[in-house]
Short mmCIF file of C-alpha atoms in Angstrom, two decimals:
data_model
loop_
_atom_site.label_atom_id
_atom_site.label_comp_id
_atom_site.label_asym_id
_atom_site.label_seq_id
_atom_site.Cartn_x
_atom_site.Cartn_y
_atom_site.Cartn_z
CA UNK A 1 -1.79 138.45 135.73
CA UNK A 2 1.26 138.02 137.88
CA UNK A 3 0.12 137.91 141.52
CA UNK A 4 1.53 140.76 143.51
CA UNK A 5 2.03 138.30 146.35
CA UNK A 6 4.82 136.74 144.28
CA UNK A 7 6.64 140.07 144.08
CA UNK A 8 5.95 140.67 147.77
CA UNK A 9 7.60 137.35 148.59
CA UNK A 10 10.52 138.07 146.23
CA UNK A 11 11.43 141.42 147.78
CA UNK A 12 15.07 141.37 148.82
CA UNK A 13 15.75 138.30 146.65
CA UNK A 14 17.37 138.06 143.20
CA UNK A 15 15.28 138.16 140.07
CA UNK A 16 15.92 138.53 136.36
CA UNK A 17 14.06 140.95 134.10
CA UNK A 18 14.17 140.75 130.32
CA UNK A 19 13.01 143.82 128.45
CA UNK A 20 11.24 143.90 125.13
CA UNK A 21 14.41 145.25 123.50
CA UNK A 22 16.33 142.11 124.56
CA UNK A 23 18.34 143.59 127.44
CA UNK A 24 18.38 141.73 130.75
CA UNK A 25 18.68 143.09 134.29
CA UNK A 26 19.73 140.73 137.06
CA UNK A 27 19.46 142.14 140.58
CA UNK A 28 17.66 142.14 143.94
CA UNK A 29 14.06 143.36 144.02
CA UNK A 30 13.64 146.49 146.16
CA UNK A 31 10.12 147.70 145.41
CA UNK A 32 7.22 147.54 142.93
CA UNK A 33 3.79 149.03 142.30
CA UNK A 34 0.49 147.91 140.81
CA UNK A 35 1.67 148.81 137.30
CA UNK A 36 4.65 146.45 137.56
CA UNK A 37 7.14 149.31 137.75
CA UNK A 38 9.99 147.77 139.73
CA UNK A 39 13.24 148.88 141.36
CA UNK A 40 16.33 146.66 141.56
CA UNK A 41 19.66 147.03 143.37
CA UNK A 42 23.12 145.52 142.69
CA UNK A 43 22.19 145.06 139.05
CA UNK A 44 24.15 143.20 136.36
CA UNK A 45 22.98 144.29 132.91
CA UNK A 46 23.42 142.39 129.65
CA UNK A 47 23.04 143.86 126.17
CA UNK A 48 20.57 142.40 123.69
CA UNK A 49 23.37 140.70 121.72
CA UNK A 50 24.86 139.26 124.96
CA UNK A 51 28.25 140.77 124.12
CA UNK A 52 28.39 143.59 126.68
CA UNK A 53 27.97 143.56 130.46
CA UNK A 54 27.83 146.41 132.93
CA UNK A 55 26.93 146.96 136.58
CA UNK A 56 24.52 149.44 138.16
CA UNK A 57 24.02 150.14 141.86
CA UNK A 58 20.28 150.41 141.23
CA UNK A 59 17.83 150.45 138.34
CA UNK A 60 14.21 151.52 137.85
CA UNK A 61 12.29 149.58 135.18
CA UNK A 62 8.89 150.60 133.82
CA UNK A 63 6.33 147.83 133.65
CA UNK A 64 5.35 148.48 130.04
CA UNK A 65 8.94 147.71 128.91
CA UNK A 66 9.07 144.27 130.56
CA UNK A 67 8.87 141.12 128.47
CA UNK A 68 9.60 138.48 131.11
CA UNK A 69 10.24 138.27 134.81
CA UNK A 70 12.11 135.41 136.36
CA UNK A 71 12.28 134.70 140.09
CA UNK A 72 14.08 131.87 141.91
CA UNK A 73 12.17 128.59 141.98
CA UNK A 74 12.06 128.57 145.76
CA UNK A 75 10.06 131.81 145.64
CA UNK A 76 7.50 130.14 143.36
CA UNK A 77 7.30 127.14 145.66
CA UNK A 78 6.76 129.42 148.65
CA UNK A 79 3.94 131.30 146.90
CA UNK A 80 2.26 128.05 145.86
CA UNK A 81 2.49 126.79 149.42
CA UNK A 82 0.96 130.00 150.74
CA UNK A 83 -1.78 129.82 148.10
CA UNK A 84 -2.58 126.22 149.00
CA UNK A 85 -2.72 127.14 152.68
CA UNK A 86 -5.16 129.98 151.97
CA UNK A 87 -7.38 127.73 149.87
CA UNK A 88 -7.40 125.10 152.61
CA UNK A 89 -8.40 127.67 155.17
CA UNK A 90 -11.07 129.03 152.82
CA UNK A 91 -12.60 125.58 152.36
CA UNK A 92 -12.57 124.98 156.10
CA UNK A 93 -14.33 128.29 156.73
CA UNK A 94 -16.83 127.71 153.92
CA UNK A 95 -15.62 130.65 151.96
CA UNK A 96 -13.09 131.08 149.29
CA UNK A 97 -11.07 133.52 147.48
CA UNK A 98 -13.73 134.19 144.92
CA UNK A 99 -13.14 137.00 142.58
CA UNK A 100 -9.39 136.84 142.96
CA UNK A 101 -7.27 136.23 139.97
CA UNK A 102 -6.08 132.64 139.59
CA UNK A 103 -2.45 131.73 139.21
CA UNK A 104 -1.79 128.78 136.94
CA UNK A 105 1.65 127.37 137.75
CA UNK A 106 3.96 127.44 134.73
CA UNK A 107 1.50 129.28 132.43
CA UNK A 108 3.01 132.71 132.72
CA UNK A 109 0.67 134.00 135.41
CA UNK A 110 -2.63 134.37 133.55
CA UNK A 111 -5.70 134.81 135.65
CA UNK A 112 -8.64 136.91 136.63
CA UNK A 113 -8.63 140.15 138.42
CA UNK A 114 -9.14 143.42 136.73
CA UNK A 115 -6.04 145.56 136.45
CA UNK A 116 -4.14 143.82 139.26
CA UNK A 117 -0.48 143.23 138.39
CA UNK A 118 -0.75 144.54 134.83
CA UNK A 119 1.66 146.80 133.03
CA UNK A 120 -0.98 149.42 132.77
CA UNK A 121 -4.60 148.56 133.54
CA UNK A 122 -4.85 144.86 133.24
CA UNK A 123 -2.00 143.80 130.92
CA UNK A 124 0.01 141.24 132.88
CA UNK A 125 3.72 140.40 132.52
CA UNK A 126 4.29 136.65 131.92
CA UNK A 127 6.71 134.54 133.94
CA UNK A 128 8.90 132.09 132.00
CA UNK A 129 8.68 128.37 132.61
CA UNK A 130 11.51 126.56 134.35
CA UNK A 131 14.50 126.08 133.89
CA UNK A 132 15.26 129.56 135.08
CA UNK A 133 16.45 132.23 132.67
CA UNK A 134 18.64 133.35 135.53
CA UNK A 135 20.62 130.14 135.07
CA UNK A 136 20.74 130.70 131.31
CA UNK A 137 22.07 134.22 131.76
CA UNK A 138 24.67 133.01 134.27
CA UNK A 139 25.69 130.28 131.81
CA UNK A 140 26.19 132.84 129.05
CA UNK A 141 28.32 134.95 131.36
CA UNK A 142 30.37 131.89 132.32
CA UNK A 143 31.06 131.05 128.67
CA UNK A 144 32.08 134.65 128.03
CA UNK A 145 34.50 134.53 130.96
CA UNK A 146 35.90 131.20 129.71
CA UNK A 147 36.38 132.66 126.23
CA UNK A 148 38.19 135.66 127.67
CA UNK A 149 40.52 133.37 129.63
CA UNK A 150 41.18 131.27 126.50
CA UNK A 151 42.02 134.35 124.43
CA UNK A 152 44.34 135.58 127.19
CA UNK A 153 46.21 132.24 127.28
CA UNK A 154 46.61 132.31 123.49
CA UNK A 155 47.86 135.89 123.60
CA UNK A 156 50.41 135.14 126.31
CA UNK A 157 51.79 132.23 124.26
CA UNK A 158 51.67 133.92 120.87
CA UNK A 159 55.46 133.68 120.41
CA UNK A 160 55.18 129.88 120.49
CA UNK A 161 52.55 129.63 117.76
CA UNK A 162 53.40 127.58 114.65
CA UNK A 163 55.55 129.62 112.24
CA UNK A 164 55.91 132.44 114.83
CA UNK A 165 59.71 132.06 114.72
CA UNK A 166 59.77 132.19 110.91
CA UNK A 167 57.44 135.18 110.82
CA UNK A 168 59.46 137.19 113.32
CA UNK A 169 62.77 136.31 111.64
CA UNK A 170 61.56 137.51 108.26
CA UNK A 171 59.95 140.54 109.88
CA UNK A 172 63.39 141.55 111.17
CA UNK A 173 64.85 141.32 107.66
CA UNK A 174 61.96 143.21 106.05
CA UNK A 175 62.19 145.92 108.70
CA UNK A 176 65.90 146.48 108.01
CA UNK A 177 65.42 146.57 104.25
CA UNK A 178 62.41 148.88 104.48
CA UNK A 179 64.28 151.39 106.65
CA UNK A 180 67.27 151.27 104.32
CA UNK A 181 65.06 152.04 101.31
CA UNK A 182 62.80 154.63 102.95
CA UNK A 183 65.50 156.54 104.81
CA UNK A 184 68.22 155.82 102.23
CA UNK A 185 70.57 154.43 104.86
CA UNK A 186 73.91 153.42 103.30
CA UNK A 187 75.46 150.04 104.17
CA UNK A 188 77.70 150.05 107.22
CA UNK A 189 81.46 150.32 106.67
CA UNK A 190 82.41 149.82 110.32
CA UNK A 191 83.11 146.15 110.99
CA UNK A 192 82.85 146.76 114.75
CA UNK A 193 79.42 148.39 114.60
CA UNK A 194 77.03 147.34 117.38
CA UNK A 195 73.49 146.43 116.31
CA UNK A 196 70.82 146.64 119.03
CA UNK A 197 67.75 144.40 118.92
CA UNK A 198 64.92 144.91 121.45
CA UNK A 199 63.46 141.97 123.36
CA UNK A 200 61.09 141.18 126.19
CA UNK A 201 60.70 138.18 128.50
CA UNK A 202 57.21 137.10 127.46
CA UNK A 203 55.06 134.51 129.24
CA UNK A 204 56.24 131.57 127.12
CA UNK A 205 59.88 132.55 127.74
CA UNK A 206 59.61 131.86 131.48
CA UNK A 207 60.55 128.75 133.45
CA UNK A 208 59.44 127.37 136.82
CA UNK A 209 61.78 129.80 138.59
CA UNK A 210 59.74 132.67 137.16
CA UNK A 211 62.47 134.16 134.99
CA UNK A 212 63.56 133.80 131.37
CA UNK A 213 64.61 130.21 130.77
CA UNK A 214 67.91 129.19 129.22
CA UNK A 215 66.50 127.99 125.91
CA UNK A 216 64.82 131.36 125.32
CA UNK A 217 68.22 133.04 125.20
CA UNK A 218 69.19 131.01 122.15
CA UNK A 219 65.80 131.52 120.52
CA UNK A 220 66.07 135.28 120.87
CA UNK A 221 69.71 135.22 119.75
CA UNK A 222 68.47 133.96 116.38
CA UNK A 223 66.57 137.23 115.96
CA UNK A 224 69.59 139.26 117.09
CA UNK A 225 71.96 137.50 114.65
CA UNK A 226 69.47 137.90 111.82
CA UNK A 227 69.17 141.60 112.61
CA UNK A 228 72.96 141.95 112.71
CA UNK A 229 73.58 140.12 109.43
CA UNK A 230 70.80 142.07 107.68
CA UNK A 231 72.32 145.35 108.86
CA UNK A 232 75.94 144.51 108.10
CA UNK A 233 75.87 142.14 105.14
CA UNK A 234 72.31 142.27 103.79
CA UNK A 235 73.38 144.10 100.63
CA UNK A 236 75.69 141.17 99.75
CA UNK A 237 73.68 138.25 101.12
CA UNK A 238 72.61 136.82 97.76
CA UNK A 239 74.24 133.53 96.91
CA UNK A 240 75.66 132.97 100.38
CA UNK A 241 74.42 131.58 103.66
CA UNK A 242 75.51 132.12 107.24
CA UNK A 243 75.80 128.93 109.29
CA UNK A 244 75.85 129.11 113.08
CA UNK A 245 78.15 126.47 114.58
CA UNK A 246 77.72 127.02 118.31
CA UNK A 247 76.91 129.42 121.13
CA UNK A 248 78.38 129.78 124.61
CA UNK A 249 76.40 131.72 127.20
CA UNK A 250 77.43 133.10 130.57
CA UNK A 251 74.54 134.10 132.83
CA UNK A 252 75.00 136.96 135.30
CA UNK A 253 71.59 138.21 136.35
CA UNK A 254 68.08 136.87 135.76
CA UNK A 255 65.61 138.53 133.42
CA UNK A 256 62.31 138.87 135.25
CA UNK A 257 58.86 138.27 133.70
CA UNK A 258 57.77 140.79 131.06
CA UNK A 259 60.98 142.80 131.49
CA UNK A 260 62.33 144.61 128.45
CA UNK A 261 65.97 144.22 127.45
CA UNK A 262 68.29 144.91 124.53
CA UNK A 263 70.47 142.40 122.69
CA UNK A 264 73.64 144.14 121.49
CA UNK A 265 75.52 142.25 118.78
CA UNK A 266 78.90 142.96 117.21
CA UNK A 267 81.92 141.18 115.75
CA UNK A 268 84.34 140.02 118.44
CA UNK A 269 87.06 138.66 116.16
CA UNK A 270 87.57 136.31 113.22
CA UNK A 271 90.04 133.87 111.81
CA UNK A 272 90.65 132.18 108.47
CA UNK A 273 87.32 130.34 108.73
CA UNK A 274 85.29 131.19 111.83
CA UNK A 275 83.72 134.50 112.75
CA UNK A 276 82.97 135.16 116.42
CA UNK A 277 80.04 137.36 117.40
CA UNK A 278 79.45 138.66 120.89
CA UNK A 279 75.94 139.22 122.22
CA UNK A 280 75.06 141.15 125.34
CA UNK A 281 71.67 140.97 127.04
CA UNK A 282 71.41 144.37 128.71
CA UNK A 283 68.74 146.39 130.49
CA UNK A 284 69.98 149.87 131.27
CA UNK A 285 73.36 149.46 132.95
CA UNK A 286 72.71 145.83 133.93
CA UNK A 287 74.41 143.01 132.00
CA UNK A 288 72.16 139.96 132.25
CA UNK A 289 74.13 137.58 130.00
CA UNK A 290 77.13 137.49 127.69
CA UNK A 291 77.19 135.16 124.68
CA UNK A 292 79.81 134.20 122.14
CA UNK A 293 78.64 132.64 118.88
CA UNK A 294 80.73 131.36 116.00
CA UNK A 295 79.51 131.13 112.44
CA UNK A 296 80.89 130.63 108.97
CA UNK A 297 80.02 132.10 105.57
CA UNK A 298 79.42 129.57 102.78
CA UNK A 299 78.53 129.53 99.13
CA UNK A 300 75.28 127.93 98.10
CA UNK A 301 77.22 124.84 97.07
CA UNK A 302 78.65 124.51 100.60
CA UNK A 303 82.09 125.94 99.91
CA UNK A 304 83.47 128.05 102.77
CA UNK A 305 84.24 131.69 102.00
CA UNK A 306 87.17 133.11 104.02
CA UNK A 307 85.80 135.98 106.05
CA UNK A 308 88.50 138.41 104.89
CA UNK A 309 87.47 137.70 101.32
CA UNK A 310 83.79 138.18 102.15
CA UNK A 311 84.53 141.51 103.82
CA UNK A 312 86.15 142.71 100.60
CA UNK A 313 83.04 141.66 98.64
CA UNK A 314 80.88 143.69 101.01
CA UNK A 315 83.06 146.77 100.63
CA UNK A 316 84.60 146.83 104.11
CA UNK A 317 87.99 148.47 104.33
CA UNK A 318 89.97 146.85 107.15
CA UNK A 319 92.57 149.24 108.53
CA UNK A 320 95.70 148.42 110.51
CA UNK A 321 93.90 149.42 113.70
CA UNK A 322 91.11 146.98 112.86
CA UNK A 323 93.64 144.22 112.34
CA UNK A 324 95.35 144.99 115.66
CA UNK A 325 92.03 144.85 117.50
CA UNK A 326 91.11 141.62 115.77
CA UNK A 327 94.46 140.00 116.62
CA UNK A 328 94.36 141.18 120.23
CA UNK A 329 90.98 139.54 120.76
CA UNK A 330 91.69 136.39 118.76
CA UNK A 331 93.71 134.47 121.43
CA UNK A 332 90.61 134.17 123.62
CA UNK A 333 88.66 132.73 120.70
CA UNK A 334 91.60 130.45 119.87
CA UNK A 335 91.52 129.17 123.44
CA UNK A 336 87.84 128.32 123.03
CA UNK A 337 88.67 126.45 119.83
CA UNK A 338 91.31 124.36 121.62
CA UNK A 339 88.94 123.70 124.51
CA UNK A 340 86.25 122.65 122.06
CA UNK A 341 88.62 120.30 120.24
CA UNK A 342 89.61 118.63 123.51
CA UNK A 343 86.02 118.05 124.52
CA UNK A 344 85.06 116.75 121.08
CA UNK A 345 88.03 114.39 121.07
CA UNK A 346 86.49 112.55 124.03
CA UNK A 347 83.31 111.68 122.13
#
């Protein structure tokens, strides 16, 4: 039998109730009756498999569904002290508390007394031994919270996982090929076509200034160039490789955390050997960065393929207007080449 004095002392204090179906209810005791029907407030409930949690403003629990009750240790100590004080007074007065149900500390509350504190007519609800199940439940909740935090950290850094770069690069290629096959999209014949690649400043793209860091621009440019080459030259990519030789970036406006943007890639100009691609990081009407990359097309054996020759292989027809546009934009690229040669000559 669980002494009702224990529940009287515990009123207004936290206690934990485990039901026979495995669910637990952790809240403050409001009221009870002789059949161990109890009411709790500010209740945290846990499912039997300890995977789900929910809150209730109050809960009414029938005594015949209770498996264990757990009260704070200080409540037990207070009841024992009160019991000892009553026994001392009884001995001093020559009487005793005969006929009352005994309470054996740590034995789940078995004792005499007919019907007092039972579920229904004399069946008592046992109290668990220390350490408290309240602490165990709190520990389980703490581990669940820690696991949730760990999963969140892994999710926020998913782009930096091993092989994440390789997976995303190949995913870009597969996506282009799949769309071309499913929707029967013919290869592009416009050498100046702009290819748009979506991007987002994810958690592992940020620096201490809370915006996309400089290295992330180059990492994401790899995806944009792959997307561009797959769109423009994917149908004639066998037996050749595209080698990137350098990138210059001009930053205009920061990209804030988790902001979406678009990388727009197109041919800027080309010469006998080098091809210059321009990349624009844009969000709406805002230009965040402008990049100029140069690459070369090579055979598998390392031999350079002149870009004009490669365009003919791919079926591009370069008109006079295309040549004029190319030549008008080439002096800027030529200036970069001369600047590069001067810097490299100092090494």
